[in-house]
PDB file of C-alpha atoms in Angstrom:
ATOM      1  CA  MET A   1       7.318  58.366  36.726  1.00  0.00           C
ATOM      2  CA  THR A   2       7.214  58.036  32.929  1.00  0.00           C
ATOM      3  CA  GLY A   3      10.604  56.297  32.864  1.00  0.00           C
ATOM      4  CA  LYS A   4       9.443  53.701  35.402  1.00  0.00           C
ATOM      5  CA  ASN A   5       6.293  53.022  33.316  1.00  0.00           C
ATOM      6  CA  LYS A   6       8.392  52.537  30.209  1.00  0.00           C
ATOM      7  CA  LYS A   7      10.626  50.029  31.996  1.00  0.00           C
ATOM      8  CA  GLY A   8       7.553  48.137  33.242  1.00  0.00           C
ATOM      9  CA  MET A   9       6.106  48.077  29.739  1.00  0.00           C
ATOM     10  CA  GLU A  10       9.370  46.694  28.287  1.00  0.00           C
ATOM     11  CA  LYS A  11       9.389  43.950  30.927  1.00  0.00           C
ATOM     12  CA  MET A  12       5.793  43.056  30.083  1.00  0.00           C
ATOM     13  CA  ILE A  13       6.623  42.871  26.381  1.00  0.00           C
ATOM     14  CA  SER A  14       9.653  40.663  27.101  1.00  0.00           C
ATOM     15  CA  ILE A  15       7.500  38.240  29.093  1.00  0.00           C
ATOM     16  CA  TYR A  16       4.925  38.276  26.309  1.00  0.00           C
ATOM     17  CA  TRP A  17       7.578  37.526  23.675  1.00  0.00           C
ATOM     18  CA  PHE A  18       8.919  34.630  25.712  1.00  0.00           C
ATOM     19  CA  ALA A  19       5.393  33.276  26.125  1.00  0.00           C
ATOM     20  CA  ILE A  20       4.783  33.454  22.360  1.00  0.00           C
ATOM     21  CA  LEU A  21       8.183  31.907  21.665  1.00  0.00           C
ATOM     22  CA  ALA A  22       7.414  29.037  24.080  1.00  0.00           C
ATOM     23  CA  LEU A  23       3.973  28.575  22.519  1.00  0.00           C
ATOM     24  CA  THR A  24       5.364  28.455  18.984  1.00  0.00           C
ATOM     25  CA  ALA A  25       8.228  26.135  19.948  1.00  0.00           C
ATOM     26  CA  GLY A  26       5.795  23.866  21.810  1.00  0.00           C
ATOM     27  CA  ALA A  27       3.507  23.679  18.774  1.00  0.00           C
ATOM     28  CA  VAL A  28       6.398  22.882  16.429  1.00  0.00           C
ATOM     29  CA  VAL A  29       7.688  20.165  18.788  1.00  0.00           C
ATOM     30  CA  TYR A  30       4.165  18.717  19.042  1.00  0.00           C
ATOM     31  CA  MET A  31       3.802  18.625  15.243  1.00  0.00           C
ATOM     32  CA  VAL A  32       7.209  16.971  14.811  1.00  0.00           C
ATOM     33  CA  LEU A  33       6.227  14.393  17.448  1.00  0.00           C
ATOM     34  CA  ILE A  34       2.986  13.648  15.597  1.00  0.00           C
ATOM     35  CA  PHE A  35       4.977  13.024  12.416  1.00  0.00           C
ATOM     36  CA  TYR A  36       7.951  11.105  13.785  1.00  0.00           C
ATOM     37  CA  GLY A  37       6.414   9.740  16.980  1.00  0.00           C
ATOM     38  CA  ASN A  38       4.370   7.036  15.264  1.00  0.00           C
ATOM     39  CA  PRO A  39       6.382   3.986  14.292  1.00  0.00           C
ATOM     40  CA  TYR A  40       6.370   2.557  10.797  1.00  0.00           C
ATOM     41  CA  ASP A  41       4.243  -0.534  10.331  1.00  0.00           C
ATOM     42  CA  VAL A  42       6.182  -2.830   8.027  1.00  0.00           C
ATOM     43  CA  LYS A  43       4.022  -5.926   8.484  1.00  0.00           C
ATOM     44  CA  GLY A  44       2.240  -5.352   5.173  1.00  0.00           C
ATOM     45  CA  LEU A  45       5.586  -4.956   3.461  1.00  0.00           C
ATOM     46  CA  GLU A  46       6.940  -8.140   5.085  1.00  0.00           C
ATOM     47  CA  SER A  47       3.833 -10.010   3.997  1.00  0.00           C
ATOM     48  CA  ASP A  48       4.166  -8.795   0.376  1.00  0.00           C
ATOM     49  CA  ILE A  49       7.854  -9.710   0.237  1.00  0.00           C
ATOM     50  CA  MET A  50       7.169 -13.153   1.674  1.00  0.00           C
ATOM     51  CA  MET A  51       4.358 -13.843  -0.802  1.00  0.00           C
ATOM     52  CA  ASN A  52       6.472 -12.628  -3.733  1.00  0.00           C
ATOM     53  CA  ASN A  53       9.332 -14.889  -2.619  1.00  0.00           C
ATOM     54  CA  VAL A  54       7.003 -17.870  -2.322  1.00  0.00           C
ATOM     55  CA  ALA A  55       5.617 -17.259  -5.821  1.00  0.00           C
ATOM     56  CA  ASP A  56       9.108 -16.797  -7.217  1.00  0.00           C
ATOM     57  CA  CYS A  57      10.231 -20.036  -5.561  1.00  0.00           C
ATOM     58  CA  ILE A  58       7.428 -22.320  -6.651  1.00  0.00           C
ATOM     59  CA  LEU A  59       6.979 -20.985 -10.184  1.00  0.00           C
ATOM     60  CA  GLU A  60       9.330 -21.421 -13.094  1.00  0.00           C
ATOM     61  CA  ASN A  61       8.452 -20.349 -16.611  1.00  0.00           C
ATOM     62  CA  GLY A  62       4.788 -20.203 -15.672  1.00  0.00           C
ATOM     63  CA  HIS A  63       4.696 -23.756 -14.311  1.00  0.00           C
ATOM     64  CA  LEU A  64       4.919 -25.144 -10.804  1.00  0.00           C
ATOM     65  CA  LYS A  65       8.549 -26.027 -10.214  1.00  0.00           C
ATOM     66  CA  TYR A  66       8.027 -28.849  -7.694  1.00  0.00           C
ATOM     67  CA  GLU A  67       5.838 -31.903  -7.371  1.00  0.00           C
ATOM     68  CA  LEU A  68       3.097 -31.354  -4.828  1.00  0.00           C
ATOM     69  CA  ASN A  69       4.045 -34.053  -2.344  1.00  0.00           C
ATOM     70  CA  ASN A  70       5.114 -34.558   1.266  1.00  0.00           C
ATOM     71  CA  GLU A  71       8.709 -33.796   0.431  1.00  0.00           C
ATOM     72  CA  LEU A  72       7.721 -30.278  -0.550  1.00  0.00           C
ATOM     73  CA  LYS A  73       5.325 -30.003   2.389  1.00  0.00           C
ATOM     74  CA  ASN A  74       7.937 -30.972   4.973  1.00  0.00           C
ATOM     75  CA  GLY A  75      10.904 -29.159   3.533  1.00  0.00           C
ATOM     76  CA  PHE A  76       9.232 -26.097   2.069  1.00  0.00           C
ATOM     77  CA  LEU A  77      11.169 -23.533   4.113  1.00  0.00           C
ATOM     78  CA  ASN A  78      14.513 -25.098   3.211  1.00  0.00           C
ATOM     79  CA  ILE A  79      13.624 -25.505  -0.439  1.00  0.00           C
ATOM     80  CA  CYS A  80      12.513 -21.878  -0.758  1.00  0.00           C
ATOM     81  CA  HIS A  81      15.169 -20.491   1.615  1.00  0.00           C
ATOM     82  CA  ILE A  82      12.612 -18.842   3.859  1.00  0.00           C
ATOM     83  CA  ASN A  83      13.495 -18.282   7.492  1.00  0.00           C
ATOM     84  CA  LEU A  84      10.580 -17.674   9.853  1.00  0.00           C
ATOM     85  CA  GLU A  85      12.688 -17.697  13.035  1.00  0.00           C
ATOM     86  CA  THR A  86      12.654 -14.624  15.253  1.00  0.00           C
ATOM     87  CA  GLU A  87      14.214 -13.543  18.558  1.00  0.00           C
ATOM     88  CA  GLU A  88      10.978 -14.343  20.345  1.00  0.00           C
ATOM     89  CA  PRO A  89      10.549 -18.004  21.376  1.00  0.00           C
ATOM     90  CA  GLU A  90       7.011 -18.284  20.006  1.00  0.00           C
ATOM     91  CA  GLY A  91       6.760 -17.968  16.229  1.00  0.00           C
ATOM     92  CA  GLN A  92       5.805 -14.562  14.904  1.00  0.00           C
ATOM     93  CA  TYR A  93       4.855 -15.712  11.417  1.00  0.00           C
ATOM     94  CA  TYR A  94       2.392 -18.134   9.920  1.00  0.00           C
ATOM     95  CA  LEU A  95       2.393 -18.949   6.217  1.00  0.00           C
ATOM     96  CA  GLU A  96      -0.279 -20.971   4.483  1.00  0.00           C
ATOM     97  CA  ILE A  97      -0.240 -21.899   0.796  1.00  0.00           C
ATOM     98  CA  GLU A  98      -3.250 -23.537  -0.821  1.00  0.00           C
ATOM     99  CA  PHE A  99      -3.189 -25.155  -4.249  1.00  0.00           C
ATOM    100  CA  PHE A 100      -6.912 -25.141  -4.931  1.00  0.00           C
ATOM    101  CA  GLU A 101      -7.392 -27.484  -7.878  1.00  0.00           C
ATOM    102  CA  LYS A 102      -4.976 -29.996  -6.311  1.00  0.00           C
ATOM    103  CA  GLY A 103      -6.393 -29.979  -2.783  1.00  0.00           C
ATOM    104  CA  PHE A 104      -2.856 -29.517  -1.491  1.00  0.00           C
ATOM    105  CA  ARG A 105      -1.842 -27.260   1.362  1.00  0.00           C
ATOM    106  CA  ILE A 106       1.441 -26.192   2.920  1.00  0.00           C
ATOM    107  CA  SER A 107       1.527 -24.453   6.281  1.00  0.00           C
ATOM    108  CA  GLU A 108       4.557 -23.211   8.167  1.00  0.00           C
ATOM    109  CA  GLY A 109       5.129 -21.175  11.317  1.00  0.00           C
ATOM    110  CA  ASN A 110       2.953 -20.575  14.348  1.00  0.00           C
ATOM    111  CA  PRO A 111      -0.621 -21.751  13.593  1.00  0.00           C
ATOM    112  CA  ASN A 112      -1.951 -20.012  16.729  1.00  0.00           C
ATOM    113  CA  LEU A 113      -1.684 -16.690  14.916  1.00  0.00           C
ATOM    114  CA  LYS A 114      -4.426 -17.735  12.506  1.00  0.00           C
ATOM    115  CA  ASN A 115      -6.936 -18.342  15.261  1.00  0.00           C
ATOM    116  CA  ASN A 116      -5.785 -15.461  17.449  1.00  0.00           C
ATOM    117  CA  SER A 117      -8.710 -13.841  19.254  1.00  0.00           C
ATOM    118  CA  ASN A 118      -6.988 -10.459  19.204  1.00  0.00           C
ATOM    119  CA  LYS A 119      -7.527  -9.745  15.515  1.00  0.00           C
ATOM    120  CA  ASN A 120      -6.228  -6.183  15.791  1.00  0.00           C
ATOM    121  CA  SER A 121      -2.715  -7.145  16.793  1.00  0.00           C
ATOM    122  CA  VAL A 122      -2.092  -9.880  14.222  1.00  0.00           C
ATOM    123  CA  PHE A 123      -1.634  -8.732  10.642  1.00  0.00           C
ATOM    124  CA  SER A 124      -3.106 -10.944   7.961  1.00  0.00           C
ATOM    125  CA  GLY A 125      -2.465 -10.678   4.243  1.00  0.00           C
ATOM    126  CA  SER A 126      -3.784 -12.797   1.425  1.00  0.00           C
ATOM    127  CA  LYS A 127      -2.989 -12.975  -2.294  1.00  0.00           C
ATOM    128  CA  SER A 128      -3.562 -15.419  -5.109  1.00  0.00           C
ATOM    129  CA  PHE A 129      -2.004 -16.117  -8.454  1.00  0.00           C
ATOM    130  CA  TYR A 130      -2.598 -18.240 -11.528  1.00  0.00           C
ATOM    131  CA  SER A 131      -0.234 -21.061 -12.367  1.00  0.00           C
ATOM    132  CA  LEU A 132       0.078 -24.293 -14.332  1.00  0.00           C
ATOM    133  CA  ASP A 133       1.217 -27.709 -13.190  1.00  0.00           C
ATOM    134  CA  LYS A 134       3.671 -29.904 -15.131  1.00  0.00           C
ATOM    135  CA  ASN A 135       0.811 -31.087 -17.368  1.00  0.00           C
ATOM    136  CA  SER A 136      -0.344 -27.507 -18.030  1.00  0.00           C
ATOM    137  CA  ASN A 137      -3.450 -27.867 -15.889  1.00  0.00           C
ATOM    138  CA  GLU A 138      -4.571 -24.643 -14.251  1.00  0.00           C
ATOM    139  CA  VAL A 139      -3.780 -24.278 -10.554  1.00  0.00           C
ATOM    140  CA  THR A 140      -4.878 -21.330  -8.451  1.00  0.00           C
ATOM    141  CA  VAL A 141      -2.458 -20.714  -5.613  1.00  0.00           C
ATOM    142  CA  LYS A 142      -3.611 -18.745  -2.606  1.00  0.00           C
ATOM    143  CA  MET A 143      -1.191 -17.529   0.039  1.00  0.00           C
ATOM    144  CA  ASN A 144      -2.167 -16.378   3.508  1.00  0.00           C
ATOM    145  CA  VAL A 145       0.383 -14.687   5.753  1.00  0.00           C
ATOM    146  CA  TYR A 146      -0.121 -13.873   9.439  1.00  0.00           C
ATOM    147  CA  ILE A 147       2.395 -11.704  11.259  1.00  0.00           C
ATOM    148  CA  ASN A 148       2.376 -10.911  14.958  1.00  0.00           C
ATOM    149  CA  LYS A 149       5.505  -8.906  15.920  1.00  0.00           C
ATOM    150  CA  VAL A 150       3.399  -6.444  17.904  1.00  0.00           C
ATOM    151  CA  ASN A 151       6.327  -5.207  19.978  1.00  0.00           C
ATOM    152  CA  LYS A 152       8.428  -4.369  16.949  1.00  0.00           C
ATOM    153  CA  ASN A 153       5.705  -2.817  14.835  1.00  0.00           C
ATOM    154  CA  ALA A 154       2.851  -0.439  15.382  1.00  0.00           C
ATOM    155  CA  GLY A 155       0.023  -2.404  16.906  1.00  0.00           C
TER     156      GLY A 155
ATOM    157  CA  MET B   1      -4.296  68.390  30.748  1.00  0.00           C
ATOM    158  CA  GLN B   2      -7.469  66.330  30.896  1.00  0.00           C
ATOM    159  CA  ASP B   3      -7.361  65.803  27.095  1.00  0.00           C
ATOM    160  CA  LYS B   4      -3.774  64.550  27.345  1.00  0.00           C
ATOM    161  CA  PHE B   5      -4.859  61.985  29.952  1.00  0.00           C
ATOM    162  CA  PHE B   6      -7.674  60.637  27.780  1.00  0.00           C
ATOM    163  CA  ASN B   7      -5.479  60.521  24.632  1.00  0.00           C
ATOM    164  CA  SER B   8      -2.879  58.518  26.529  1.00  0.00           C
ATOM    165  CA  ARG B   9      -5.530  55.963  27.662  1.00  0.00           C
ATOM    166  CA  LYS B  10      -6.836  55.650  24.104  1.00  0.00           C
ATOM    167  CA  ALA B  11      -3.332  54.890  22.879  1.00  0.00           C
ATOM    168  CA  GLN B  12      -2.878  52.232  25.586  1.00  0.00           C
ATOM    169  CA  THR B  13      -6.189  50.559  24.670  1.00  0.00           C
ATOM    170  CA  GLY B  14      -5.172  50.500  21.004  1.00  0.00           C
ATOM    171  CA  THR B  15      -1.810  48.922  21.768  1.00  0.00           C
ATOM    172  CA  THR B  16      -3.385  46.279  24.029  1.00  0.00           C
ATOM    173  CA  THR B  17      -5.955  45.385  21.358  1.00  0.00           C
ATOM    174  CA  THR B  18      -3.147  44.991  18.811  1.00  0.00           C
ATOM    175  CA  TRP B  19      -1.273  42.584  21.111  1.00  0.00           C
ATOM    176  CA  ILE B  20      -4.393  40.551  21.879  1.00  0.00           C
ATOM    177  CA  VAL B  21      -5.303  40.281  18.191  1.00  0.00           C
ATOM    178  CA  ALA B  22      -1.695  39.342  17.318  1.00  0.00           C
ATOM    179  CA  THR B  23      -1.716  36.646  20.018  1.00  0.00           C
ATOM    180  CA  LEU B  24      -5.013  35.272  18.785  1.00  0.00           C
ATOM    181  CA  ILE B  25      -3.726  35.170  15.196  1.00  0.00           C
ATOM    182  CA  ILE B  26      -0.616  33.265  16.320  1.00  0.00           C
ATOM    183  CA  ILE B  27      -2.752  30.780  18.300  1.00  0.00           C
ATOM    184  CA  VAL B  28      -5.155  30.292  15.377  1.00  0.00           C
ATOM    185  CA  VAL B  29      -2.301  29.755  12.886  1.00  0.00           C
ATOM    186  CA  LEU B  30      -0.621  27.237  15.198  1.00  0.00           C
ATOM    187  CA  GLY B  31      -3.958  25.521  15.857  1.00  0.00           C
ATOM    188  CA  ILE B  32      -4.608  25.141  12.120  1.00  0.00           C
ATOM    189  CA  SER B  33      -1.085  23.765  11.607  1.00  0.00           C
ATOM    190  CA  ILE B  34      -1.523  21.200  14.400  1.00  0.00           C
ATOM    191  CA  ALA B  35      -4.960  20.194  13.109  1.00  0.00           C
ATOM    192  CA  ALA B  36      -3.543  19.807   9.576  1.00  0.00           C
ATOM    193  CA  VAL B  37      -0.667  17.630  10.809  1.00  0.00           C
ATOM    194  CA  ASN B  38      -3.127  15.545  12.856  1.00  0.00           C
ATOM    195  CA  PHE B  39      -5.356  15.147   9.814  1.00  0.00           C
ATOM    196  CA  ALA B  40      -2.493  14.249   7.475  1.00  0.00           C
ATOM    197  CA  PHE B  41      -0.847  11.752   9.852  1.00  0.00           C
ATOM    198  CA  PRO B  42      -3.681  10.324  11.945  1.00  0.00           C
ATOM    199  CA  GLY B  43      -1.996   7.178  13.233  1.00  0.00           C
ATOM    200  CA  LYS B  44       0.620   4.612  12.391  1.00  0.00           C
ATOM    201  CA  LYS B  45       2.584   5.052   9.199  1.00  0.00           C
ATOM    202  CA  ASN B  46       2.456   2.262   6.691  1.00  0.00           C
ATOM    203  CA  ALA B  47       5.544   1.321   4.765  1.00  0.00           C
ATOM    204  CA  SER B  48       5.089  -0.093   1.312  1.00  0.00           C
ATOM    205  CA  LEU B  49       7.067  -1.193  -1.692  1.00  0.00           C
ATOM    206  CA  VAL B  50       8.429   1.749  -3.681  1.00  0.00           C
ATOM    207  CA  ASP B  51       6.618   0.892  -6.884  1.00  0.00           C
ATOM    208  CA  LYS B  52       3.194  -0.547  -6.211  1.00  0.00           C
ATOM    209  CA  GLU B  53       2.247  -0.395  -9.855  1.00  0.00           C
ATOM    210  CA  LYS B  54       4.519  -3.277 -10.764  1.00  0.00           C
ATOM    211  CA  ASP B  55       2.539  -6.228  -9.513  1.00  0.00           C
ATOM    212  CA  PHE B  56       4.842  -9.212  -9.285  1.00  0.00           C
ATOM    213  CA  LEU B  57       2.073 -11.789  -8.807  1.00  0.00           C
ATOM    214  CA  ALA B  58       0.065 -10.364 -11.710  1.00  0.00           C
ATOM    215  CA  THR B  59       3.103 -10.650 -13.950  1.00  0.00           C
ATOM    216  CA  LYS B  60       3.656 -14.236 -12.793  1.00  0.00           C
ATOM    217  CA  SER B  61      -0.007 -15.021 -13.451  1.00  0.00           C
ATOM    218  CA  ILE B  62      -0.063 -13.583 -16.949  1.00  0.00           C
ATOM    219  CA  THR B  63       3.208 -15.394 -17.726  1.00  0.00           C
ATOM    220  CA  SER B  64       1.615 -18.666 -16.586  1.00  0.00           C
ATOM    221  CA  PHE B  65      -1.484 -17.856 -18.595  1.00  0.00           C
ATOM    222  CA  LEU B  66       0.583 -17.385 -21.744  1.00  0.00           C
ATOM    223  CA  SER B  67       2.569 -20.568 -21.080  1.00  0.00           C
ATOM    224  CA  LYS B  68      -0.474 -22.641 -21.936  1.00  0.00           C
ATOM    225  CA  LYS B  69      -0.932 -23.359 -25.625  1.00  0.00           C
ATOM    226  CA  GLU B  70      -4.746 -23.302 -25.390  1.00  0.00           C
ATOM    227  CA  ASN B  71      -4.642 -19.818 -23.920  1.00  0.00           C
ATOM    228  CA  VAL B  72      -2.330 -18.527 -26.650  1.00  0.00           C
ATOM    229  CA  ASP B  73      -4.567 -20.133 -29.276  1.00  0.00           C
ATOM    230  CA  LEU B  74      -7.536 -18.433 -27.673  1.00  0.00           C
ATOM    231  CA  LEU B  75      -5.799 -15.063 -27.921  1.00  0.00           C
ATOM    232  CA  LYS B  76      -4.855 -15.759 -31.512  1.00  0.00           C
ATOM    233  CA  SER B  77      -8.444 -16.605 -32.357  1.00  0.00           C
ATOM    234  CA  GLY B  78      -9.437 -13.060 -31.383  1.00  0.00           C
ATOM    235  CA  ASP B  79     -12.684 -14.315 -29.816  1.00  0.00           C
ATOM    236  CA  LYS B  80     -13.303 -11.311 -27.639  1.00  0.00           C
ATOM    237  CA  GLU B  81     -16.009 -12.855 -25.463  1.00  0.00           C
ATOM    238  CA  LYS B  82     -14.045 -15.987 -24.620  1.00  0.00           C
ATOM    239  CA  ILE B  83     -10.860 -13.995 -23.931  1.00  0.00           C
ATOM    240  CA  GLU B  84     -12.789 -11.639 -21.675  1.00  0.00           C
ATOM    241  CA  LEU B  85     -14.280 -14.537 -19.750  1.00  0.00           C
ATOM    242  CA  LYS B  86     -10.886 -16.126 -19.254  1.00  0.00           C
ATOM    243  CA  MET B  87      -9.144 -12.894 -18.320  1.00  0.00           C
ATOM    244  CA  LYS B  88     -11.897 -11.917 -15.944  1.00  0.00           C
ATOM    245  CA  ARG B  89     -11.285 -15.094 -13.993  1.00  0.00           C
ATOM    246  CA  ILE B  90      -7.624 -14.188 -13.592  1.00  0.00           C
ATOM    247  CA  LEU B  91      -8.083 -10.500 -12.952  1.00  0.00           C
ATOM    248  CA  TYR B  92     -11.176 -10.599 -10.775  1.00  0.00           C
ATOM    249  CA  ASP B  93     -11.231 -13.984  -9.077  1.00  0.00           C
ATOM    250  CA  ILE B  94      -7.572 -14.827  -8.735  1.00  0.00           C
ATOM    251  CA  LEU B  95      -5.798 -11.496  -8.501  1.00  0.00           C
ATOM    252  CA  GLY B  96      -8.783  -9.876  -6.800  1.00  0.00           C
ATOM    253  CA  THR B  97      -8.515  -6.609  -8.707  1.00  0.00           C
ATOM    254  CA  PHE B  98     -12.213  -5.892  -8.791  1.00  0.00           C
ATOM    255  CA  GLY B  99     -13.491  -3.470  -6.169  1.00  0.00           C
ATOM    256  CA  LYS B 100     -10.257  -3.556  -4.209  1.00  0.00           C
ATOM    257  CA  ASN B 101      -7.554  -1.539  -5.879  1.00  0.00           C
ATOM    258  CA  PRO B 102      -7.837   2.015  -7.108  1.00  0.00           C
ATOM    259  CA  GLY B 103      -5.985   0.988 -10.249  1.00  0.00           C
ATOM    260  CA  ALA B 104      -7.314  -1.327 -12.865  1.00  0.00           C
ATOM    261  CA  TRP B 105      -6.036  -3.922 -15.261  1.00  0.00           C
ATOM    262  CA  ASN B 106      -6.477  -3.442 -18.974  1.00  0.00           C
ATOM    263  CA  LEU B 107      -5.989  -5.761 -21.849  1.00  0.00           C
ATOM    264  CA  GLU B 108      -5.564  -4.878 -25.483  1.00  0.00           C
ATOM    265  CA  LEU B 109      -5.057  -7.339 -28.282  1.00  0.00           C
ATOM    266  CA  GLU B 110      -3.416  -6.467 -31.561  1.00  0.00           C
ATOM    267  CA  LYS B 111      -3.721  -8.913 -34.439  1.00  0.00           C
ATOM    268  CA  ASP B 112      -2.477  -8.222 -37.961  1.00  0.00           C
ATOM    269  CA  GLY B 113      -2.057  -4.572 -37.087  1.00  0.00           C
ATOM    270  CA  LYS B 114      -5.683  -4.336 -35.921  1.00  0.00           C
ATOM    271  CA  LYS B 115      -6.245  -3.416 -32.309  1.00  0.00           C
ATOM    272  CA  THR B 116      -9.039  -4.851 -30.203  1.00  0.00           C
ATOM    273  CA  ASP B 117      -9.820  -3.572 -26.744  1.00  0.00           C
ATOM    274  CA  VAL B 118     -10.634  -6.751 -24.902  1.00  0.00           C
ATOM    275  CA  ASP B 119     -11.937  -5.033 -21.850  1.00  0.00           C
ATOM    276  CA  THR B 120     -11.383  -2.140 -19.528  1.00  0.00           C
ATOM    277  CA  TYR B 121     -11.582  -3.274 -15.974  1.00  0.00           C
ATOM    278  CA  ASN B 122     -12.903  -0.779 -13.487  1.00  0.00           C
ATOM    279  CA  VAL B 123     -10.802   2.181 -14.621  1.00  0.00           C
ATOM    280  CA  ILE B 124     -10.619   4.779 -11.911  1.00  0.00           C
ATOM    281  CA  ALA B 125      -7.353   6.581 -12.466  1.00  0.00           C
ATOM    282  CA  VAL B 126      -7.854   9.245 -15.089  1.00  0.00           C
ATOM    283  CA  ASP B 127      -5.510  11.983 -16.208  1.00  0.00           C
ATOM    284  CA  PRO B 128      -7.023  15.192 -14.793  1.00  0.00           C
ATOM    285  CA  ILE B 129      -5.877  17.257 -17.775  1.00  0.00           C
ATOM    286  CA  SER B 130      -6.517  15.057 -20.806  1.00  0.00           C
ATOM    287  CA  GLY B 131      -9.208  12.883 -19.225  1.00  0.00           C
ATOM    288  CA  SER B 132      -7.613   9.700 -20.529  1.00  0.00           C
ATOM    289  CA  GLY B 133      -6.451   6.712 -18.503  1.00  0.00           C
ATOM    290  CA  ILE B 134      -2.814   6.618 -17.508  1.00  0.00           C
ATOM    291  CA  PRO B 135      -0.979   3.373 -18.202  1.00  0.00           C
ATOM    292  CA  ALA B 136       1.299   2.857 -15.241  1.00  0.00           C
ATOM    293  CA  PHE B 137       2.102  -0.810 -15.497  1.00  0.00           C
ATOM    294  CA  GLU B 138       2.482  -2.262 -18.903  1.00  0.00           C
ATOM    295  CA  THR B 139       3.528  -5.646 -20.286  1.00  0.00           C
ATOM    296  CA  ASN B 140       3.900  -6.032 -24.003  1.00  0.00           C
ATOM    297  CA  LEU B 141       4.149  -9.533 -25.395  1.00  0.00           C
ATOM    298  CA  ASN B 142       4.866 -10.154 -29.022  1.00  0.00           C
ATOM    299  CA  SER B 143       4.473 -13.277 -31.090  1.00  0.00           C
ATOM    300  CA  ASN B 144       4.571 -13.567 -34.865  1.00  0.00           C
ATOM    301  CA  GLU B 145       0.946 -12.688 -35.268  1.00  0.00           C
ATOM    302  CA  ILE B 146      -0.404 -11.043 -32.149  1.00  0.00           C
ATOM    303  CA  LYS B 147       0.572  -8.446 -29.651  1.00  0.00           C
ATOM    304  CA  LEU B 148      -0.931  -8.505 -26.193  1.00  0.00           C
ATOM    305  CA  LYS B 149      -0.808  -5.377 -24.139  1.00  0.00           C
ATOM    306  CA  PHE B 150      -1.440  -5.793 -20.445  1.00  0.00           C
ATOM    307  CA  TRP B 151      -1.121  -2.907 -18.053  1.00  0.00           C
ATOM    308  CA  LYS B 152      -2.409  -1.415 -14.888  1.00  0.00           C
ATOM    309  CA  GLU B 153      -3.745   2.089 -14.592  1.00  0.00           C
ATOM    310  CA  CYS B 154      -3.216   4.023 -11.422  1.00  0.00           C
ATOM    311  CA  GLN B 155      -1.729   7.245 -10.175  1.00  0.00           C
ATOM    312  CA  GLY B 156       0.699   6.141  -7.512  1.00  0.00           C
ATOM    313  CA  ILE B 157      -2.084   4.871  -5.268  1.00  0.00           C
ATOM    314  CA  CYS B 158      -2.322   1.289  -6.455  1.00  0.00           C
ATOM    315  CA  GLY B 159      -3.064  -1.049  -3.605  1.00  0.00           C
TER     316      GLY B 159
END
């Protein structure tokens, strides 16, 4: 009688241990999923890199490198070696550069992103910097970047 | 015989209580761990440049600022009020430092070996031990007469 009870008790403890093991393993897996399950959102990083490249392209020794004319406006991407093409047919980027004191503006990419009604999905970043034109007049340059790429980034 | 029976039941109750308490402790510990992970990583993870303290656009701006003779003359004059006004326009209006970033830009002017603190802009990052600001980004520019020190203070959380 006592032997049977002991065997039953051992079985119970084994089941209990397995249950605890499963519980602990489940919790660890859940925590790992929380950490690694969320994708990295690199849109902010892309925006920063793009704005830094634009600033690096148009500034030389503290002065604007190019004349602000249609030639720059139409060939900006080629001049600055910026490629906004993506695998998706519709553009995923929109870049806008405003030269405040000059009333000059360059815009490239998909302009629909700027007026997108779904504000949560489209990333927008904006930065400004101080520069001088060829005649050492002050020019404030503001850059606005809009990035969609919802499928490839966290939304 | 009867005593033996009761003792045995007491022992069983004690063992069961131990197991229940142990189970509860395990569940509580796991629950706290899950809650902590949830709190620490609430949603999407943002990737950022490795060194946020080195602001490329700020460096470009200050380089442009110092490329203008009038600006250099202004710094040489040591007119604190005028320099402050000019720098505020760059730091606050153009670079948008004010009220946005946890770090802050600082400017110090040294002329003929005499230092002048031009301004301290919204310093938030402070060394917890010494209580002093921590220069994390620093640009030193030397000319024959003046030395301009321009740096950003933050503790790895600059925006």
